[in-house]
PDB file of C-alpha atoms in Angstrom:
ATOM      1  CA  MET A 196     139.625  78.209 105.874  1.00  0.00           C
ATOM      2  CA  THR A 197     142.268  79.230 108.386  1.00  0.00           C
ATOM      3  CA  GLU A 198     141.315  78.928 112.037  1.00  0.00           C
ATOM      4  CA  LYS A 199     140.868  82.608 112.244  1.00  0.00           C
ATOM      5  CA  GLU A 200     138.597  82.821 109.153  1.00  0.00           C
ATOM      6  CA  LYS A 201     136.426  79.878 110.996  1.00  0.00           C
ATOM      7  CA  MET A 202     136.333  81.901 114.179  1.00  0.00           C
ATOM      8  CA  ILE A 203     135.048  85.118 112.421  1.00  0.00           C
ATOM      9  CA  ALA A 204     132.579  83.135 110.507  1.00  0.00           C
ATOM     10  CA  GLY A 205     130.911  81.665 113.403  1.00  0.00           C
ATOM     11  CA  LYS A 206     132.385  78.142 112.808  1.00  0.00           C
ATOM     12  CA  VAL A 207     133.965  75.838 115.487  1.00  0.00           C
ATOM     13  CA  TYR A 208     137.790  76.709 115.461  1.00  0.00           C
ATOM     14  CA  ASN A 209     140.781  75.770 117.259  1.00  0.00           C
ATOM     15  CA  SER A 210     141.751  78.484 119.839  1.00  0.00           C
ATOM     16  CA  GLN A 211     145.353  77.176 120.086  1.00  0.00           C
ATOM     17  CA  ASP A 212     145.983  77.973 116.388  1.00  0.00           C
ATOM     18  CA  SER A 213     149.269  79.670 115.959  1.00  0.00           C
ATOM     19  CA  GLU A 214     148.037  82.584 114.100  1.00  0.00           C
ATOM     20  CA  LEU A 215     145.361  83.184 116.565  1.00  0.00           C
ATOM     21  CA  VAL A 216     147.781  82.818 119.565  1.00  0.00           C
ATOM     22  CA  ALA A 217     150.084  85.498 117.941  1.00  0.00           C
ATOM     23  CA  ALA A 218     147.096  87.768 117.500  1.00  0.00           C
ATOM     24  CA  LEU A 219     146.018  87.225 121.219  1.00  0.00           C
ATOM     25  CA  ASN A 220     149.361  87.909 122.463  1.00  0.00           C
ATOM     26  CA  LYS A 221     149.757  91.049 120.476  1.00  0.00           C
ATOM     27  CA  SER A 222     146.420  92.374 121.703  1.00  0.00           C
ATOM     28  CA  LYS A 223     147.292  91.573 125.373  1.00  0.00           C
ATOM     29  CA  SER A 224     150.541  93.463 124.843  1.00  0.00           C
ATOM     30  CA  LEU A 225     148.755  96.458 123.469  1.00  0.00           C
ATOM     31  CA  CYS A 226     146.255  96.407 126.305  1.00  0.00           C
ATOM     32  CA  ARG A 227     149.175  96.230 128.920  1.00  0.00           C
ATOM     33  CA  GLN A 228     150.584  99.179 127.230  1.00  0.00           C
ATOM     34  CA  TYR A 229     147.624 101.244 127.125  1.00  0.00           C
ATOM     35  CA  ASN A 230     146.708 100.380 130.594  1.00  0.00           C
ATOM     36  CA  ASN A 231     149.997 101.557 131.919  1.00  0.00           C
ATOM     37  CA  LEU A 232     149.859 105.065 130.163  1.00  0.00           C
ATOM     38  CA  ASP A 233     149.202 108.140 132.054  1.00  0.00           C
ATOM     39  CA  PHE A 234     145.633 108.607 131.655  1.00  0.00           C
ATOM     40  CA  SER A 235     146.405 112.360 130.622  1.00  0.00           C
ATOM     41  CA  ASN A 236     148.348 111.065 127.610  1.00  0.00           C
ATOM     42  CA  VAL A 237     145.510 111.194 125.267  1.00  0.00           C
ATOM     43  CA  ALA A 238     147.636 111.188 122.082  1.00  0.00           C
ATOM     44  CA  ALA A 239     149.477 108.127 122.985  1.00  0.00           C
ATOM     45  CA  ARG A 240     146.318 106.309 124.284  1.00  0.00           C
ATOM     46  CA  LYS A 241     144.524 107.138 120.845  1.00  0.00           C
ATOM     47  CA  VAL A 242     147.500 105.683 118.924  1.00  0.00           C
ATOM     48  CA  ILE A 243     147.236 102.336 120.780  1.00  0.00           C
ATOM     49  CA  ILE A 244     143.436 102.063 120.587  1.00  0.00           C
ATOM     50  CA  ASP A 245     143.664 102.702 116.897  1.00  0.00           C
ATOM     51  CA  GLU A 246     146.153  99.877 116.551  1.00  0.00           C
ATOM     52  CA  LEU A 247     144.248  97.441 118.652  1.00  0.00           C
ATOM     53  CA  LEU A 248     140.938  98.137 116.976  1.00  0.00           C
ATOM     54  CA  GLN A 249     142.427  98.357 113.560  1.00  0.00           C
ATOM     55  CA  GLU A 250     140.814 101.530 112.718  1.00  0.00           C
ATOM     56  CA  GLU A 251     141.116 105.251 113.344  1.00  0.00           C
ATOM     57  CA  HIS A 252     138.736 107.015 115.636  1.00  0.00           C
ATOM     58  CA  ASN A 253     139.037 110.718 114.398  1.00  0.00           C
ATOM     59  CA  ASP A 254     135.338 111.539 114.077  1.00  0.00           C
ATOM     60  CA  GLY A 255     134.147 111.521 117.632  1.00  0.00           C
ATOM     61  CA  TYR A 256     134.917 111.054 121.270  1.00  0.00           C
ATOM     62  CA  CYS A 257     136.070 107.606 122.025  1.00  0.00           C
ATOM     63  CA  VAL A 258     137.305 106.652 125.676  1.00  0.00           C
ATOM     64  CA  PHE A 259     138.202 103.232 127.143  1.00  0.00           C
ATOM     65  CA  THR A 260     139.092 104.172 130.668  1.00  0.00           C
ATOM     66  CA  PRO A 261     141.846 101.921 132.024  1.00  0.00           C
ATOM     67  CA  PRO A 262     142.126  98.950 132.653  1.00  0.00           C
ATOM     68  CA  PHE A 263     140.628  97.774 129.373  1.00  0.00           C
ATOM     69  CA  TRP A 264     141.132  94.163 128.088  1.00  0.00           C
ATOM     70  CA  CYS A 265     140.121  92.487 124.911  1.00  0.00           C
ATOM     71  CA  ASP A 266     141.104  89.288 123.237  1.00  0.00           C
ATOM     72  CA  TYR A 267     141.772  90.511 119.637  1.00  0.00           C
ATOM     73  CA  GLY A 268     140.709  94.075 119.199  1.00  0.00           C
ATOM     74  CA  PHE A 269     140.120  93.704 115.331  1.00  0.00           C
ATOM     75  CA  ASN A 270     136.423  92.357 116.071  1.00  0.00           C
ATOM     76  CA  VAL A 271     135.753  95.492 118.214  1.00  0.00           C
ATOM     77  CA  LYS A 272     133.613  98.124 116.444  1.00  0.00           C
ATOM     78  CA  VAL A 273     132.658 101.210 118.207  1.00  0.00           C
ATOM     79  CA  GLY A 274     130.573 104.357 116.968  1.00  0.00           C
ATOM     80  CA  LYS A 275     131.067 107.975 117.519  1.00  0.00           C
ATOM     81  CA  ASN A 276     130.879 109.293 121.236  1.00  0.00           C
ATOM     82  CA  PHE A 277     131.704 105.906 122.983  1.00  0.00           C
ATOM     83  CA  TYR A 278     132.751 105.764 126.587  1.00  0.00           C
ATOM     84  CA  SER A 279     133.529 102.962 128.976  1.00  0.00           C
ATOM     85  CA  ASN A 280     134.452 103.182 132.484  1.00  0.00           C
ATOM     86  CA  HIS A 281     137.081 101.103 134.378  1.00  0.00           C
ATOM     87  CA  ASN A 282     137.438  97.377 133.792  1.00  0.00           C
ATOM     88  CA  LEU A 283     135.766  96.877 130.525  1.00  0.00           C
ATOM     89  CA  VAL A 284     136.388  93.175 129.192  1.00  0.00           C
ATOM     90  CA  ILE A 285     135.581  92.426 125.663  1.00  0.00           C
ATOM     91  CA  LEU A 286     136.134  88.682 124.460  1.00  0.00           C
ATOM     92  CA  ASP A 287     135.887  89.560 120.753  1.00  0.00           C
ATOM     93  CA  CYS A 288     136.349  86.221 119.219  1.00  0.00           C
ATOM     94  CA  ALA A 289     133.375  87.276 117.298  1.00  0.00           C
ATOM     95  CA  GLU A 290     132.518  90.887 116.304  1.00  0.00           C
ATOM     96  CA  VAL A 291     131.211  93.151 119.092  1.00  0.00           C
ATOM     97  CA  THR A 292     129.620  96.391 117.592  1.00  0.00           C
ATOM     98  CA  PHE A 293     128.672  99.517 119.355  1.00  0.00           C
ATOM     99  CA  GLY A 294     126.465 102.124 117.770  1.00  0.00           C
ATOM    100  CA  ASP A 295     126.929 105.898 118.353  1.00  0.00           C
ATOM    101  CA  ASN A 296     126.420 107.534 121.724  1.00  0.00           C
ATOM    102  CA  VAL A 297     127.061 104.311 123.943  1.00  0.00           C
ATOM    103  CA  PHE A 298     128.133 104.636 127.696  1.00  0.00           C
ATOM    104  CA  VAL A 299     129.361 101.541 129.541  1.00  0.00           C
ATOM    105  CA  GLY A 300     129.715 101.627 133.232  1.00  0.00           C
ATOM    106  CA  PRO A 301     132.649  99.918 135.209  1.00  0.00           C
ATOM    107  CA  ASN A 302     133.396  96.344 135.482  1.00  0.00           C
ATOM    108  CA  CYS A 303     131.266  95.323 132.445  1.00  0.00           C
ATOM    109  CA  GLY A 304     132.059  92.114 130.261  1.00  0.00           C
ATOM    110  CA  PHE A 305     130.998  91.491 126.633  1.00  0.00           C
ATOM    111  CA  TYR A 306     131.537  87.812 125.876  1.00  0.00           C
ATOM    112  CA  THR A 307     131.371  86.254 122.483  1.00  0.00           C
ATOM    113  CA  ALA A 308     133.375  83.101 123.310  1.00  0.00           C
ATOM    114  CA  ILE A 309     131.372  79.719 123.657  1.00  0.00           C
ATOM    115  CA  HIS A 310     133.304  76.719 125.207  1.00  0.00           C
ATOM    116  CA  PRO A 311     132.032  73.185 124.844  1.00  0.00           C
ATOM    117  CA  ILE A 312     130.065  71.774 127.729  1.00  0.00           C
ATOM    118  CA  ASP A 313     131.688  68.302 127.221  1.00  0.00           C
ATOM    119  CA  ALA A 314     135.015  68.312 129.212  1.00  0.00           C
ATOM    120  CA  HIS A 315     136.814  66.365 126.569  1.00  0.00           C
ATOM    121  CA  GLN A 316     135.910  68.812 123.828  1.00  0.00           C
ATOM    122  CA  ARG A 317     136.698  71.783 125.912  1.00  0.00           C
ATOM    123  CA  ASN A 318     140.148  70.420 126.733  1.00  0.00           C
ATOM    124  CA  THR A 319     141.001  70.007 123.277  1.00  0.00           C
ATOM    125  CA  GLY A 320     140.882  73.952 122.821  1.00  0.00           C
ATOM    126  CA  ILE A 321     138.012  74.112 120.266  1.00  0.00           C
ATOM    127  CA  GLU A 322     135.681  77.016 120.595  1.00  0.00           C
ATOM    128  CA  LEU A 323     132.731  78.603 118.877  1.00  0.00           C
ATOM    129  CA  ALA A 324     131.868  82.529 118.943  1.00  0.00           C
ATOM    130  CA  LYS A 325     128.689  84.509 118.367  1.00  0.00           C
ATOM    131  CA  PRO A 326     128.662  88.414 117.768  1.00  0.00           C
ATOM    132  CA  ILE A 327     127.300  90.915 119.973  1.00  0.00           C
ATOM    133  CA  LYS A 328     125.473  93.990 118.668  1.00  0.00           C
ATOM    134  CA  VAL A 329     124.709  96.983 120.467  1.00  0.00           C
ATOM    135  CA  GLY A 330     122.527  99.746 118.865  1.00  0.00           C
ATOM    136  CA  ARG A 331     122.899 103.605 119.220  1.00  0.00           C
ATOM    137  CA  ASP A 332     122.184 105.701 122.420  1.00  0.00           C
ATOM    138  CA  GLY A 333     122.637 102.748 124.972  1.00  0.00           C
ATOM    139  CA  GLY A 334     123.669 102.911 128.696  1.00  0.00           C
ATOM    140  CA  PHE A 335     125.135 100.034 130.705  1.00  0.00           C
ATOM    141  CA  GLY A 336     125.177 100.278 134.503  1.00  0.00           C
ATOM    142  CA  GLY A 337     128.092  98.877 136.504  1.00  0.00           C
ATOM    143  CA  GLY A 338     128.764  95.077 136.392  1.00  0.00           C
ATOM    144  CA  VAL A 339     126.626  94.165 133.389  1.00  0.00           C
ATOM    145  CA  THR A 340     127.534  90.917 131.529  1.00  0.00           C
ATOM    146  CA  VAL A 341     126.462  90.391 127.898  1.00  0.00           C
ATOM    147  CA  LEU A 342     126.552  86.998 126.517  1.00  0.00           C
ATOM    148  CA  PRO A 343     127.339  85.542 123.160  1.00  0.00           C
ATOM    149  CA  GLY A 344     124.852  86.138 120.142  1.00  0.00           C
ATOM    150  CA  VAL A 345     122.972  88.988 121.916  1.00  0.00           C
ATOM    151  CA  THR A 346     121.501  91.976 120.002  1.00  0.00           C
ATOM    152  CA  ILE A 347     120.509  94.995 122.015  1.00  0.00           C
ATOM    153  CA  GLY A 348     118.522  97.760 120.254  1.00  0.00           C
ATOM    154  CA  ASN A 349     118.719 101.500 120.169  1.00  0.00           C
ATOM    155  CA  ASN A 350     117.935 103.576 123.234  1.00  0.00           C
ATOM    156  CA  VAL A 351     118.400 100.963 125.859  1.00  0.00           C
ATOM    157  CA  VAL A 352     119.380 101.142 129.477  1.00  0.00           C
ATOM    158  CA  ILE A 353     120.807  97.991 131.080  1.00  0.00           C
ATOM    159  CA  GLY A 354     120.437  98.065 134.716  1.00  0.00           C
ATOM    160  CA  ALA A 355     123.550  97.412 137.054  1.00  0.00           C
ATOM    161  CA  GLY A 356     124.416  93.681 137.529  1.00  0.00           C
ATOM    162  CA  SER A 357     122.370  92.371 134.820  1.00  0.00           C
ATOM    163  CA  VAL A 358     123.067  89.225 132.774  1.00  0.00           C
ATOM    164  CA  VAL A 359     122.163  89.620 129.132  1.00  0.00           C
ATOM    165  CA  ILE A 360     121.416  86.194 127.650  1.00  0.00           C
ATOM    166  CA  LYS A 361     118.750  87.177 125.041  1.00  0.00           C
ATOM    167  CA  ASP A 362     118.030  89.901 122.861  1.00  0.00           C
ATOM    168  CA  ILE A 363     116.630  93.421 124.191  1.00  0.00           C
ATOM    169  CA  PRO A 364     114.397  95.634 121.948  1.00  0.00           C
ATOM    170  CA  SER A 365     114.787  99.196 121.415  1.00  0.00           C
ATOM    171  CA  GLY A 366     113.405 101.881 123.710  1.00  0.00           C
ATOM    172  CA  VAL A 367     113.408 100.004 127.053  1.00  0.00           C
ATOM    173  CA  VAL A 368     114.999  99.812 130.553  1.00  0.00           C
ATOM    174  CA  ALA A 369     116.031  96.089 131.150  1.00  0.00           C
ATOM    175  CA  VAL A 370     117.321  94.710 134.050  1.00  0.00           C
ATOM    176  CA  GLY A 371     117.952  91.455 136.143  1.00  0.00           C
ATOM    177  CA  ASN A 372     119.429  87.999 135.889  1.00  0.00           C
ATOM    178  CA  PRO A 373     118.469  87.082 133.346  1.00  0.00           C
ATOM    179  CA  CYS A 374     118.109  90.517 131.989  1.00  0.00           C
ATOM    180  CA  LYS A 375     114.552  91.467 130.822  1.00  0.00           C
ATOM    181  CA  PRO A 376     112.662  94.585 129.806  1.00  0.00           C
ATOM    182  CA  ILE A 377     110.707  96.059 132.683  1.00  0.00           C
ATOM    183  CA  ARG A 378     109.274  99.297 130.898  1.00  0.00           C
ATOM    184  CA  LYS A 379     109.630 101.757 128.033  1.00  0.00           C
ATOM    185  CA  ILE A 380     111.697 104.742 128.087  1.00  0.00           C
ATOM    186  CA  THR A 381     109.304 107.823 127.950  1.00  0.00           C
ATOM    187  CA  GLU A 382     109.403 111.712 128.126  1.00  0.00           C
ATOM    188  CA  ALA A 383     108.738 111.324 131.748  1.00  0.00           C
ATOM    189  CA  ASP A 384     112.578 109.938 132.154  1.00  0.00           C
ATOM    190  CA  LYS A 385     114.125 113.300 131.530  1.00  0.00           C
ATOM    191  CA  LEU A 386     115.523 115.061 134.306  1.00  0.00           C
ATOM    192  CA  ASP A 387     114.055 118.468 135.104  1.00  0.00           C
ATOM    193  CA  LEU A 388     117.287 120.499 134.794  1.00  0.00           C
ATOM    194  CA  ASP A 389     115.494 123.537 136.667  1.00  0.00           C
ATOM    195  CA  ASP A 390     114.868 121.294 139.770  1.00  0.00           C
ATOM    196  CA  PRO A 391     117.192 122.834 142.421  1.00  0.00           C
ATOM    197  CA  ASN A 392     117.409 119.306 144.083  1.00  0.00           C
ATOM    198  CA  ILE A 393     119.360 117.784 141.326  1.00  0.00           C
TER     199      ILE A 393
END
């Protein structure tokens, strides 16, 4: 197996492999170009995101508000109606998947990379990565961090500043460090749109 194949398969890999370094450099260059575009230049932003993520996004709203950074891009999969606010960072050494209708607040990070605790091993450049999966209809408050191997269900709201280290089931509000479900989402959570105070 190549080091890239090992990385994608969830095996220990050498992050300093020349193929991976080249892919990383290309991704960072595309991110820089994207972040330097005028925000009103929607067509140019779409071209870069499609190249970065290696898929076309023609079937629904897809916005990465600059600045946006990722490691490789090819491991990021977004559904329809995806929106992220400023300063999203995705370390996509393993796949990071978002379902339809996901909204991500500012300063959020989704990190699949795992570095060895042992200093000698860490200094050699070996790594491991575990995928992150986010279901449909999700919302993330500002400053949320999602760690390797986490699966978040459908219709979940993660409160601002949370650090998600374990799976979160569907249909809940979850907050904290470590992030834990605090209650189910119910009909009572709908805003009264006729209320003059909102």
